[in-house]
Coordinates of C-alpha atoms in Angstrom, one line a residue:
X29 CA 5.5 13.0 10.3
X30 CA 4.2 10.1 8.5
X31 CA 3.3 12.1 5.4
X32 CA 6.7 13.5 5.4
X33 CA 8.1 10.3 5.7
X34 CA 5.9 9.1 2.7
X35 CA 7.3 12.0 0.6
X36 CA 11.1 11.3 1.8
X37 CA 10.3 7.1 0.1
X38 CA 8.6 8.6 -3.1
X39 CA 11.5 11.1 -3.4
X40 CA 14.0 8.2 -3.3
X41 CA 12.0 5.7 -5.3
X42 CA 11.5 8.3 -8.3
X43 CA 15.6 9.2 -8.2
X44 CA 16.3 5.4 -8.5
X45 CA 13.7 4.5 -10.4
X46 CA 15.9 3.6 -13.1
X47 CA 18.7 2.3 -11.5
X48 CA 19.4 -1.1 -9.6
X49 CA 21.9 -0.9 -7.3
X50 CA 23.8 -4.3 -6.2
X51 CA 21.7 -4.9 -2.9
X52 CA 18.4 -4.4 -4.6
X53 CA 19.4 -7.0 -7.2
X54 CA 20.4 -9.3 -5.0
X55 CA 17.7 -9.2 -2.8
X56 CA 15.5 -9.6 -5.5
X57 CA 17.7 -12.7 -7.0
X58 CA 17.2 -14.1 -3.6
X59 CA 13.6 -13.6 -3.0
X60 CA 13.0 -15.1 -6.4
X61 CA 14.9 -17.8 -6.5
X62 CA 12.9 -20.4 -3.9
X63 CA 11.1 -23.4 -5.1
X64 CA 7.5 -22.5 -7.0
X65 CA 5.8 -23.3 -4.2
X66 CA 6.8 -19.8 -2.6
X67 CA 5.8 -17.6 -5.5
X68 CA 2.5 -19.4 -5.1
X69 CA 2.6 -19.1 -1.6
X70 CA 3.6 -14.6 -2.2
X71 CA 1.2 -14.8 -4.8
X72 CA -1.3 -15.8 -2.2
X73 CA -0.5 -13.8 0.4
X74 CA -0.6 -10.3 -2.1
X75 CA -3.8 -11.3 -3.2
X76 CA -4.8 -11.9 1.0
X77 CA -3.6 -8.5 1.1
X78 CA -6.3 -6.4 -1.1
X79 CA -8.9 -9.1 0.6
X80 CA -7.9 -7.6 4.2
X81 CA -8.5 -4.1 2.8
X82 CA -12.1 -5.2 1.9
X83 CA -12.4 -7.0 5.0
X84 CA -11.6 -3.4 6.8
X85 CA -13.9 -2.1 4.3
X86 CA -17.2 -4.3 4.8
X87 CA -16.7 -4.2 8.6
X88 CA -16.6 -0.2 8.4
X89 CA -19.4 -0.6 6.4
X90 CA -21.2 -2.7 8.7
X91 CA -20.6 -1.0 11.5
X92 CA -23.2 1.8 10.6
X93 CA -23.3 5.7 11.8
X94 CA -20.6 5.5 14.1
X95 CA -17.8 4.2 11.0
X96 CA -19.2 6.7 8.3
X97 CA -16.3 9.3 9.1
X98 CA -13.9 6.3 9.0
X99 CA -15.4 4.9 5.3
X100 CA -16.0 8.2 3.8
X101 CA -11.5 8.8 4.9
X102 CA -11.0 5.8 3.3
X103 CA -13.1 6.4 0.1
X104 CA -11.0 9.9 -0.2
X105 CA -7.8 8.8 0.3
X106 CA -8.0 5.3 -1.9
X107 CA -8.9 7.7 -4.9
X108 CA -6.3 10.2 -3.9
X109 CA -3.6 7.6 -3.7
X110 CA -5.0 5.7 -7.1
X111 CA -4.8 8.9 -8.7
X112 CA -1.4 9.6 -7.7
X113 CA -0.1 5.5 -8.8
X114 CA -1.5 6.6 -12.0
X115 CA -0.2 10.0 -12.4
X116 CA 3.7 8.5 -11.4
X117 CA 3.5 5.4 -13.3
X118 CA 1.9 7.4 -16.9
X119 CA 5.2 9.8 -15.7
X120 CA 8.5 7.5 -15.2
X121 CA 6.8 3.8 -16.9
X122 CA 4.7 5.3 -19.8
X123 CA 2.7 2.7 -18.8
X124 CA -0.8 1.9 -16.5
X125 CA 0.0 0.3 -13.4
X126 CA -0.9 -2.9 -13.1
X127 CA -4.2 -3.2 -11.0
X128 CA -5.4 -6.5 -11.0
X129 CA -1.8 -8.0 -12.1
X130 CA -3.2 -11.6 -10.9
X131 CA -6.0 -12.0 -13.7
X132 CA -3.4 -13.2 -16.8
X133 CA -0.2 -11.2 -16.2
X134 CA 2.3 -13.8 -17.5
X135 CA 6.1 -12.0 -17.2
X136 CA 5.1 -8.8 -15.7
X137 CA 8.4 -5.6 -15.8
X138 CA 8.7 -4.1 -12.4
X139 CA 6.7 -0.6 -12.4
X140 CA 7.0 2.2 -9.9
X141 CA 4.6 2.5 -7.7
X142 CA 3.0 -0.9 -7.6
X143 CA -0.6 0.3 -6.8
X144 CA -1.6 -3.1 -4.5
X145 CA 1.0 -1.6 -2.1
X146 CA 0.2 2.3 -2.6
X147 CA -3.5 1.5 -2.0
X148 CA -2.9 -1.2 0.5
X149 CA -1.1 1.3 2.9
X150 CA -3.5 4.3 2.3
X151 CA -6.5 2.3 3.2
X152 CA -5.3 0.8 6.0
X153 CA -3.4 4.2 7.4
X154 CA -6.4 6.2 7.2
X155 CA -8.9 3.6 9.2
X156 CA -6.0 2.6 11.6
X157 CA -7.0 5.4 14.0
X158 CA -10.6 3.7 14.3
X159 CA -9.6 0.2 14.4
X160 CA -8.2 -1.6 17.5
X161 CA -4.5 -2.5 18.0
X162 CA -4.5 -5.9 16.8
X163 CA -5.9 -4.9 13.5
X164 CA -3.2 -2.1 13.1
X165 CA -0.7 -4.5 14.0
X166 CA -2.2 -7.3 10.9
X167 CA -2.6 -3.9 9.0
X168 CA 1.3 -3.7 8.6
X169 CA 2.0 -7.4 8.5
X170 CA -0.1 -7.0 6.0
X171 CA 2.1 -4.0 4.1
X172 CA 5.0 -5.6 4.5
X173 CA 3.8 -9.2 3.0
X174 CA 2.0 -7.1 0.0
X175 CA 5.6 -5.5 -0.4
X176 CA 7.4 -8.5 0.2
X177 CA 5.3 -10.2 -2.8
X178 CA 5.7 -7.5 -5.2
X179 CA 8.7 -8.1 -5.3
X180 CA 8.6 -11.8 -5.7
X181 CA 6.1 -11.8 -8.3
X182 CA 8.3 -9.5 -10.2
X183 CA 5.2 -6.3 -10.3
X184 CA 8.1 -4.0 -8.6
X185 CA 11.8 -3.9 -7.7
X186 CA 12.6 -3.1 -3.6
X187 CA 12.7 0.7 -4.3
X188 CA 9.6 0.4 -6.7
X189 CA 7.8 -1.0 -3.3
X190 CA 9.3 0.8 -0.6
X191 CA 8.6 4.3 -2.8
X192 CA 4.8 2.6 -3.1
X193 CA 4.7 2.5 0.6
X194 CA 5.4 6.3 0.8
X195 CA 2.6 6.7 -1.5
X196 CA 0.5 5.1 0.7
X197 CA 2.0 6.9 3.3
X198 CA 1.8 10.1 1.9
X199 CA -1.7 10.0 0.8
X200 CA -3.2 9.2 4.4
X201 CA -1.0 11.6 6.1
X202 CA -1.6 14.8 4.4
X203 CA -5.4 13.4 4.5
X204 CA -5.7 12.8 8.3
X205 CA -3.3 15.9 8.8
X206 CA -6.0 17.9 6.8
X207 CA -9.3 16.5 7.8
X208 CA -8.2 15.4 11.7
X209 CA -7.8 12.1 13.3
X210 CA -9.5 10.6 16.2
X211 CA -6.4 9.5 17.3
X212 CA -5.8 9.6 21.5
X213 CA -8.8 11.9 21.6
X214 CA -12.2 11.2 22.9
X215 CA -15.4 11.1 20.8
X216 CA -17.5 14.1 20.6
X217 CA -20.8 12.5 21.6
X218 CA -19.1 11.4 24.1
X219 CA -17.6 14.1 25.8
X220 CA -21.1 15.8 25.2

């Protein structure tokens, strides 16, 4: 379900790519028009959001034997879904995504997918069946500020984000669909 869902955003985010329809630009001309102090503040919170990833990442990572399966999903599908933000973006922009858009990105153009976002959602999808509720929960708070910012800082138009979710979406999908998820069932050693 959730890759199919991922597929259904891409879908609609490449057929629009190039259009803006009236709601988009006026959400966009609404999110962007606050005082400065609320870019800064966005501009905060979408750098927050790649520092949560890590955060995920060094706590897998130092949670030894046990969160191997868990890193080694999350390795897989981060350079699955970077290699399909590359693939779109060389496609409809012509253009590299922007990766690190904070380091001296003046007046970015909105690109589809914004690969913050894609990556973002794939990483936190994929370890979100080994994680506990609350972190799932700040996982998507987390989404939807990254997307919410993107937007704001001008990196991606609504349809840019919302078809990066679906990358993000789409990537740990098929991925737990194909290698399994631990989801609602009981650990092997366990049951051993």
């Amino acid at each position: 379900l959730t890759s199919l869902l991922g597929l259904a955003l891409v879908t609609w985010a490449v057929v629009n790519v190039h259009r803006i329809p009236a709601w988009e630009q006026a959400f966009t001309d609404l999110v962007q028009a606050g005082p400065p102090w609320v870019g800064e503040l966005f501009a905060l919170a979408y750098s927050l959001s790649l520092v949560y990833a890590l955060v995920v990442i060094g706590a897998l990572i130092a949670g030894g034997r046990k969160r191997r399966v868990a890193l080694r999903d999350m390795a897989i599908v981060s350079v699955g879904a970077a290699a399909v933000v590359v693939i779109i973006s060389l496609l409809v922009n012509e253009a590299w995504p922007y990766v690190l858009p904070e380091i001296d990105l003046e007046d970015p153009a909105p690109r589809f997918p914004v690969m913050r976002v894609a990556l973002v959602t794939a990483i936190l999808l994929v370890v979100s069946p080994h994680v506990t509720r609350p972190l799932r929960r700040l996982g998507w708070v987390t989404i939807v500020a990254a997307g919410i910012a993107s937007v704001v800082l001008g990196y991606g138009s609504p349809s840019n984000t919302i078809g990066s979710v679906g990358v993000g979406l789409r990537s740990a999908g098929l991925f737990l669909v194909i290698a399994g998820s631990p989801r609602g069932y009981p650990d092997p050693a366990n049951v051993a």
